Short mmCIF file of C-alpha atoms in Angstrom, two decimals:
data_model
loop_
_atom_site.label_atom_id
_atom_site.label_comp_id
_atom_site.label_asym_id
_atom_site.label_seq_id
_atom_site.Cartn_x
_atom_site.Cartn_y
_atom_site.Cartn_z
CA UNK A 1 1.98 -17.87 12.11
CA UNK A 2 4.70 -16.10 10.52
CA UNK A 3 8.10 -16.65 11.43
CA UNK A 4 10.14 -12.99 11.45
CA UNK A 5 14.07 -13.04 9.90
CA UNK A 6 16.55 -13.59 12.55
CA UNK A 7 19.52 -10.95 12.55
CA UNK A 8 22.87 -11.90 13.77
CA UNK A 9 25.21 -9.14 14.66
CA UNK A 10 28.20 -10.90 12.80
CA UNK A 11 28.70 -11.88 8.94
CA UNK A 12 27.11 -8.20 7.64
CA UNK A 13 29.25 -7.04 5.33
CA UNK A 14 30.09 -3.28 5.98
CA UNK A 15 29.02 -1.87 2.65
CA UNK A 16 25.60 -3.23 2.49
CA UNK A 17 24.43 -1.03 -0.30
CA UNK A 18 27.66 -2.78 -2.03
CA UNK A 19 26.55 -6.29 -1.21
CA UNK A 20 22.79 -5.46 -2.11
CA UNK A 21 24.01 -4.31 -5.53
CA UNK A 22 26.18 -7.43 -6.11
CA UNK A 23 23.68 -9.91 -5.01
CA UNK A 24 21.02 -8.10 -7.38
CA UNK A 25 23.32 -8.49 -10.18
CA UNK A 26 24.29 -11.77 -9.44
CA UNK A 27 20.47 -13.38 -8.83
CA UNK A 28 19.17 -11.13 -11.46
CA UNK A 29 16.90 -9.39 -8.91
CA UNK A 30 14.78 -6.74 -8.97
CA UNK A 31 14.03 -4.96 -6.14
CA UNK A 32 10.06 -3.14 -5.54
CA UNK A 33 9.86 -0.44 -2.46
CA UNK A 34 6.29 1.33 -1.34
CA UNK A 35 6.65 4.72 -0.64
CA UNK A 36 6.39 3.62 2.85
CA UNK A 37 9.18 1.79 3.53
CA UNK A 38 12.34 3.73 5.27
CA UNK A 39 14.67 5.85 3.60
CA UNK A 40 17.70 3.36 3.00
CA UNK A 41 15.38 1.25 1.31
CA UNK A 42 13.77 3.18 -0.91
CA UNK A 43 17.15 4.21 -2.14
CA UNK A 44 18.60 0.97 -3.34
CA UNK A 45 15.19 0.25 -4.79
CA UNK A 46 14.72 -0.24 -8.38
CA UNK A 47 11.32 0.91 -8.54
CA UNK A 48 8.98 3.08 -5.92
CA UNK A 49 5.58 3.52 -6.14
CA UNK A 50 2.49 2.60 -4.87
CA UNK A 51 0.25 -0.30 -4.88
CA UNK A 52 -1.00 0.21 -8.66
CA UNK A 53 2.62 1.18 -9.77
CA UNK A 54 3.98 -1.64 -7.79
CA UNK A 55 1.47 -4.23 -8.99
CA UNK A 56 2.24 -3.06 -12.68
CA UNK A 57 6.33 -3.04 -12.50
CA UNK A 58 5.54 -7.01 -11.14
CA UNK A 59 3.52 -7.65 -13.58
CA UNK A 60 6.19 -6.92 -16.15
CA UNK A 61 9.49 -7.27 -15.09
CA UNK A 62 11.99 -9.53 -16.61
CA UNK A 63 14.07 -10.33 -13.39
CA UNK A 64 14.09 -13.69 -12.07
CA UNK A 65 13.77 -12.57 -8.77
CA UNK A 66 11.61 -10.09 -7.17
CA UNK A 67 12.70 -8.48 -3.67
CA UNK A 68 9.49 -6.81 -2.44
CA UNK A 69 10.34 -4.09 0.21
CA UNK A 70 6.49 -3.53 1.45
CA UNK A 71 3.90 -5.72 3.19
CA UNK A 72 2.47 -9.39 3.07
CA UNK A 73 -0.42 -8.38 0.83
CA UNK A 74 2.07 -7.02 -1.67
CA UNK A 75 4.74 -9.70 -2.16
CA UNK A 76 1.94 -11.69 -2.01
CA UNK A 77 0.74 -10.08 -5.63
CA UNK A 78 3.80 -10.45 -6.97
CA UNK A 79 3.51 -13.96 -6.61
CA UNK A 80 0.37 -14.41 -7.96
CA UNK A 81 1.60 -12.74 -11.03
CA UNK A 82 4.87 -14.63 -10.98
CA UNK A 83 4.22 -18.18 -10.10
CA UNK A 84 7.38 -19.15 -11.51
CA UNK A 85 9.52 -16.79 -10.11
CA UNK A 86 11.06 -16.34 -6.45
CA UNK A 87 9.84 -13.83 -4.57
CA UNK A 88 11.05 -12.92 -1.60
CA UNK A 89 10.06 -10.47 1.46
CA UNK A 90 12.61 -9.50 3.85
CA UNK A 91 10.37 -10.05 7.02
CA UNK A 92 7.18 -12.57 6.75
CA UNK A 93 5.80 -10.61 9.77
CA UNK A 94 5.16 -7.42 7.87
CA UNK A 95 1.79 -7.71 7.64
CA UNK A 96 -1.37 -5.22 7.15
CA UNK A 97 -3.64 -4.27 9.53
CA UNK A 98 -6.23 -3.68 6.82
CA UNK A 99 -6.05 -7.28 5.29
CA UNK A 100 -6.12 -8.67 8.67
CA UNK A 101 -9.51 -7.05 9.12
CA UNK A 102 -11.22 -8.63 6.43
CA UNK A 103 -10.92 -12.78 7.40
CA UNK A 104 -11.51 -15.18 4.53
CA UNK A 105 -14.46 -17.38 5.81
CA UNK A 106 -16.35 -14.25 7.39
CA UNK A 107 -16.01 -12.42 3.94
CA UNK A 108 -17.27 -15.97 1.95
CA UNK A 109 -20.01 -15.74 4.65
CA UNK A 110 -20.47 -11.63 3.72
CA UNK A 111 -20.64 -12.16 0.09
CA UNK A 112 -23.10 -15.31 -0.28
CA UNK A 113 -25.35 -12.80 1.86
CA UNK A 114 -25.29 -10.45 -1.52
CA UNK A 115 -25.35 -12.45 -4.43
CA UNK A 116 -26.26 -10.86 -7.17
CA UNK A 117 -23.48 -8.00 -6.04
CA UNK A 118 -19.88 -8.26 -7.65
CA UNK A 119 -17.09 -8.04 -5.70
CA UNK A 120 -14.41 -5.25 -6.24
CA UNK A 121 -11.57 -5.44 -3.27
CA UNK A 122 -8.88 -2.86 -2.89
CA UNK A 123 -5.33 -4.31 -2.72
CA UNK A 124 -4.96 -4.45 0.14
CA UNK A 125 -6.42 -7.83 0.72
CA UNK A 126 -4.69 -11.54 0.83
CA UNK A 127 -4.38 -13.46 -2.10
CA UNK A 128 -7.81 -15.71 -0.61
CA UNK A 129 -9.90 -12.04 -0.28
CA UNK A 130 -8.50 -11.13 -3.95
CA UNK A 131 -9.98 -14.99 -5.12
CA UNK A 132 -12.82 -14.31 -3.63
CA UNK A 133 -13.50 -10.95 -5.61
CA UNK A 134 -14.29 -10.08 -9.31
CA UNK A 135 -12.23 -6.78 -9.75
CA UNK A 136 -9.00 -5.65 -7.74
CA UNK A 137 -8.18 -2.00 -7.33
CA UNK A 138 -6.01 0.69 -5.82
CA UNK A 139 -6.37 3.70 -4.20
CA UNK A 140 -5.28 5.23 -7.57
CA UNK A 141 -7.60 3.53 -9.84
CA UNK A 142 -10.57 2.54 -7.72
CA UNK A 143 -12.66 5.38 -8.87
CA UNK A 144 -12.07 4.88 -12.47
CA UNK A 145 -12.78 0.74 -12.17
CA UNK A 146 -16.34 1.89 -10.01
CA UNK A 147 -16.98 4.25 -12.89
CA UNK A 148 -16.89 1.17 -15.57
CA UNK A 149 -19.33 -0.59 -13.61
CA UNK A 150 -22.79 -0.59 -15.39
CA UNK A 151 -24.97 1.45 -12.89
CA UNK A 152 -27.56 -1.58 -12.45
CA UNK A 153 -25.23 -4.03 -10.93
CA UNK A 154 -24.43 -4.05 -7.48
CA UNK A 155 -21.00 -3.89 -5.54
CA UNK A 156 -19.61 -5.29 -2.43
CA UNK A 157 -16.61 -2.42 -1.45
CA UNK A 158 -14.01 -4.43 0.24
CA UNK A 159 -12.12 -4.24 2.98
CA UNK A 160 -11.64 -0.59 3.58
CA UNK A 161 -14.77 1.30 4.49
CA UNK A 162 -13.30 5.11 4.17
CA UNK A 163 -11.95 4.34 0.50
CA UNK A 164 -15.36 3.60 0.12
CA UNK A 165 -16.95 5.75 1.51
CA UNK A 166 -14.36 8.10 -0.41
CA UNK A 167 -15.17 6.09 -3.83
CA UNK A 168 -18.68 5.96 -3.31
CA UNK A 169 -19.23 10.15 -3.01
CA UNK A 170 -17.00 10.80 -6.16
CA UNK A 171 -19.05 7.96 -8.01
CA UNK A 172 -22.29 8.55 -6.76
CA UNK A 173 -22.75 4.94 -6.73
CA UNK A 174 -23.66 3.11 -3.52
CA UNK A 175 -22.00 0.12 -2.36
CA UNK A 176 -21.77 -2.47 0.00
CA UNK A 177 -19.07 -1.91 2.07
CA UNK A 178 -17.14 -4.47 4.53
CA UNK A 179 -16.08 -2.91 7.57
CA UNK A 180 -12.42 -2.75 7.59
CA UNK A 181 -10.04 -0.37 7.83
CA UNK A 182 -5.97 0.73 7.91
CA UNK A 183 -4.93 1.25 11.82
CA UNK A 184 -2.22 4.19 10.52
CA UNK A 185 -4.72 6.58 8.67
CA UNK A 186 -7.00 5.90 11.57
CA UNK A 187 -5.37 7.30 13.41
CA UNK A 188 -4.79 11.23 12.48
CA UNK A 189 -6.08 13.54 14.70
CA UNK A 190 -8.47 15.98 13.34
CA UNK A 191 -7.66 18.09 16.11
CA UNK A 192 -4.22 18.64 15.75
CA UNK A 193 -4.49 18.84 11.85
CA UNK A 194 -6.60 21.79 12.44
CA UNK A 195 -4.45 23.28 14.91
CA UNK A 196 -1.12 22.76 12.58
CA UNK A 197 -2.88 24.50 9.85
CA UNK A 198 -3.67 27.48 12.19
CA UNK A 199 0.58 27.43 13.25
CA UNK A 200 1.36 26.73 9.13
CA UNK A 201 -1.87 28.76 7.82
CA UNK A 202 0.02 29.04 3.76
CA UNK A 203 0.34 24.87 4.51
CA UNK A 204 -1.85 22.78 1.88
CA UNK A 205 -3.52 19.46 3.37
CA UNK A 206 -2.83 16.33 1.43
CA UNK A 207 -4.58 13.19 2.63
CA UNK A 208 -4.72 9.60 1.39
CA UNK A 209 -8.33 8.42 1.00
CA UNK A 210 -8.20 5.56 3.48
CA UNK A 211 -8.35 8.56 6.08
CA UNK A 212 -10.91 8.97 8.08
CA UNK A 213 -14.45 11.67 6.41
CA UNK A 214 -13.34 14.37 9.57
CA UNK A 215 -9.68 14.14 8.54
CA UNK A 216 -10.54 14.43 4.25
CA UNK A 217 -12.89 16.96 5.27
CA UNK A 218 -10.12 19.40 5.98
CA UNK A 219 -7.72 18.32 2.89
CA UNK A 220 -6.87 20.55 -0.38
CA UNK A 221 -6.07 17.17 -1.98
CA UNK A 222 -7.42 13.53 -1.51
CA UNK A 223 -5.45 11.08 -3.45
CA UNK A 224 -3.03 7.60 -3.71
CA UNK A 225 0.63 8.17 -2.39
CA UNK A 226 1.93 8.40 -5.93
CA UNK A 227 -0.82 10.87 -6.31
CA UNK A 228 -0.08 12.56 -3.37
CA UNK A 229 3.49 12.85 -4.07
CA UNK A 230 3.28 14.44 -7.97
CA UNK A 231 0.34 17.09 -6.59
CA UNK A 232 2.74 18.18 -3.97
CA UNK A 233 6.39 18.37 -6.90
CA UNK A 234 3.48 20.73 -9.32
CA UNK A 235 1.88 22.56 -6.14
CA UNK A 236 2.62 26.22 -6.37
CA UNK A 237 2.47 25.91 -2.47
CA UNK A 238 6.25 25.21 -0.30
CA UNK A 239 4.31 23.65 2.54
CA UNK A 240 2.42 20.88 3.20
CA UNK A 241 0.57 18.46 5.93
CA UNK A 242 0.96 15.29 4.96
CA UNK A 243 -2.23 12.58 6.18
CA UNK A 244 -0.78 9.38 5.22
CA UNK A 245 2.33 7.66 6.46
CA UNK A 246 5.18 9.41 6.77
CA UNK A 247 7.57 7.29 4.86
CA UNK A 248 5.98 9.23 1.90
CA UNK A 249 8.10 11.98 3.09
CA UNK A 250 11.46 10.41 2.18
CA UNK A 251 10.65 10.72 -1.31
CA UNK A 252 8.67 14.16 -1.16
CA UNK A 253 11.96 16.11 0.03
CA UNK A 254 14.25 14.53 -2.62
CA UNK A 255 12.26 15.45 -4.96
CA UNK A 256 11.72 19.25 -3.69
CA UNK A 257 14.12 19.79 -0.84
CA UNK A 258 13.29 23.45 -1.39
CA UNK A 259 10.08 22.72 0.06
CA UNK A 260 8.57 21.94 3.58
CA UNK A 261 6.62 18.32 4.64
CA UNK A 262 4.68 18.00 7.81
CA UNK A 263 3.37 14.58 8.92
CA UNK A 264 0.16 15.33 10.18
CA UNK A 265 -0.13 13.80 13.56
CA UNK A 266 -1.60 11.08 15.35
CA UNK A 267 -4.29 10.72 18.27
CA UNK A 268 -1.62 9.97 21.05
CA UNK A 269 1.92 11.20 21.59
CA UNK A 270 3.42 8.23 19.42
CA UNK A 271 4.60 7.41 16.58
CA UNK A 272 1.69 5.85 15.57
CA UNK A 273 1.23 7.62 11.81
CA UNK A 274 3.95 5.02 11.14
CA UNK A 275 3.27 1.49 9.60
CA UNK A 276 4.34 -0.63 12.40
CA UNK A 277 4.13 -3.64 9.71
CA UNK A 278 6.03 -1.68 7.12
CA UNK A 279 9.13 -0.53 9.66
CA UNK A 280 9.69 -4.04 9.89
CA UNK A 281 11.96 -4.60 6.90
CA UNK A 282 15.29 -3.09 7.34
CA UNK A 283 18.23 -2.54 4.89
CA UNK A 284 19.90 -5.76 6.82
CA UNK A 285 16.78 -7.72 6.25
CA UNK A 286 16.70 -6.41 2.22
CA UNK A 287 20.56 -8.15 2.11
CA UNK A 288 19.95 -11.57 4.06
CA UNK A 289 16.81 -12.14 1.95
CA UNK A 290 18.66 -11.81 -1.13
CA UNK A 291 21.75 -14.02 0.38
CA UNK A 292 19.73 -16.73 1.68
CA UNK A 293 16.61 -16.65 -0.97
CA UNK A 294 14.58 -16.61 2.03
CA UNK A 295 11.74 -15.94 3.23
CA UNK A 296 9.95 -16.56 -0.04
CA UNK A 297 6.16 -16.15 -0.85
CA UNK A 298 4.70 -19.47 -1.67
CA UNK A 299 0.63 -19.68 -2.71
CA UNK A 300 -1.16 -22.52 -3.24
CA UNK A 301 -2.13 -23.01 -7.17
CA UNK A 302 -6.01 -23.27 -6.56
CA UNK A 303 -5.41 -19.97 -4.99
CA UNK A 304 -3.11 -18.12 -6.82
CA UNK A 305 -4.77 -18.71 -10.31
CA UNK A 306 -8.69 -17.46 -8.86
CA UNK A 307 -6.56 -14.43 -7.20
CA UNK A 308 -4.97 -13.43 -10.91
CA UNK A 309 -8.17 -13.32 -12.64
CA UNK A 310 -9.67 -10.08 -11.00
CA UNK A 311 -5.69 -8.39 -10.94
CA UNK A 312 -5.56 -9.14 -14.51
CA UNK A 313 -9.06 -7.25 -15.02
CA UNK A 314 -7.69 -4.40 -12.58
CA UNK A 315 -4.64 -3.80 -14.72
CA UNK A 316 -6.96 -4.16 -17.97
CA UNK A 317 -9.31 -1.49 -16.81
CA UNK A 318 -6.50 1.02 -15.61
#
């Protein structure tokens, strides 16, 4: 089990962004944000993206330290491509929902049950899913990698079953498909999508493919949040619903604050459309993690060098 960072109310400096800047300088630190992380974050990041962007800026940075503002899964990458290098996530309980869904030994158990198949997991997996698989991908690339694929060899889609789904009617191709899936964009209601678009009819749909078919059925765009976010900056349109989580926002308005965002909404009066994994790293967290080098992403060699081979093919293929 995971052990979150504690926060004492005393010994925060005042200025944090001041502190966060000096400690960066003085570790030689980089610091990665997803889109989804809160706003303070993703301001004092060095880099935003999403998990392909992300994965690519770790893959090639020169820092000697690599803050990740995201989840598990992610810092988790970083490390596999950095095995010499510290890196850090501000709260070890940040998980994902989606990796926790696909278990190691029931997925070993899955894939000797297909053998001739090739595996091709999305991202957002842990490093012993990703050494268990042939070919990584993202959201943004995933069609393009299933494209490559000679049409006679079988795939095993894992562990999100609507970016399959998704990936397998753009491709044609079918897969195998593990039955997992991402408890935020589960949770839109198609409902109350439709009846937002009937209070904002001029409103354009965007919707990240790990949605739900009902939900993508209604969208005018289906894509990755960096996707997501450049479609909505060239749009003609000045209003939007926005199906994936909300953080995504943050970004969206800074970059057109002449133009209007709605999060589409959940099932239930909550605020469930929101990571509860990602929330978990704070601005405070971001600072003690770079003061006390801790907590750091350790994985053990066996793992970490079967995990880089199909990350390294991902990045070759995009």
């Amino acid at each position: 089990m995971f052990t979150a960072t504690t926060l004492p109310n005393s010994n925060l400096p005042q200025d944090l962004f001041g502190a966060i800047a000096s400690l960066k300088k003085e570790l030689n630190a980089v610091i990665l944000a997803h889109y989804y992380q809160e706003g303070d974050i993703q301001d004092i990041a060095d880099y935003i993206g999403d998990s392909l962007g992300l994965s690519q800026q770790a893959a090639s940075t020169p820092a000697d330290v690599i803050l990740f503002a995201g989840v598990h899964f992610m810092a988790e990458t970083a490390k596999i491509l950095n095995p010499d290098k510290l890196v850090l996530l501000p709260d070890l309980e940040a998980g994902c929902s989606l990796a926790d869904s696909c278990p190691p030994d029931k997925f070993a158990q899955f894939k000797a049950q297909h053998p001739d198949h090739i595996v091709i997991s999305y991202i957002n997996c842990t490093a012993e899913i990703k050494a268990l698989s042939d070919i990584i991908c993202t959201s943004s690339n995933a069609v393009k990698i299933v494209q490559q694929i000679p049409p006679e060899q079988p795939i095993i889609f894992a562990p999100d079953r609507n970016l399959g789904r998704y990936v397998m009617e753009q491709t044609g191709r079918e897969m195998v498909l593990w039955d997992g899936s991402c408890i935020v964009h589960e949770t839109f209601s198609e409902k109350k999508i439709v009846q937002l678009k009937i209070e904002h009819p001029q409103a354009q749909i965007l919707a990240h493919p790990e949605c739900e078919t009902p939900v993508l059925r209604h969208a005018d765009y289906i894509g990755s949040t960096t996707a997501l976010l450049k479609y909505a900056m060239q749009s003609n349109s000045s209003e939007f619903i926005i199906a994936t989580e909300p953080g995504i926002i943050h970004q969206m308005q800074k970059d057109a604050p002449h133009k209007s965002f709605i999060p589409a909404p959940p099932e239930n009066n909550c605020n469930c459309n929101e990571c509860p994994y990602m929330r978990l790293n704070t601005l405070e967290k971001v600072y003690l993690a770079l003061k006390n080098r801790t907590p750091n992403i350790e994985i053990p060699p066996s793992i970490q060098q079967k995990a880089l081979q199909p990350i390294q093919r991902m990045l070759e293929m995009s």
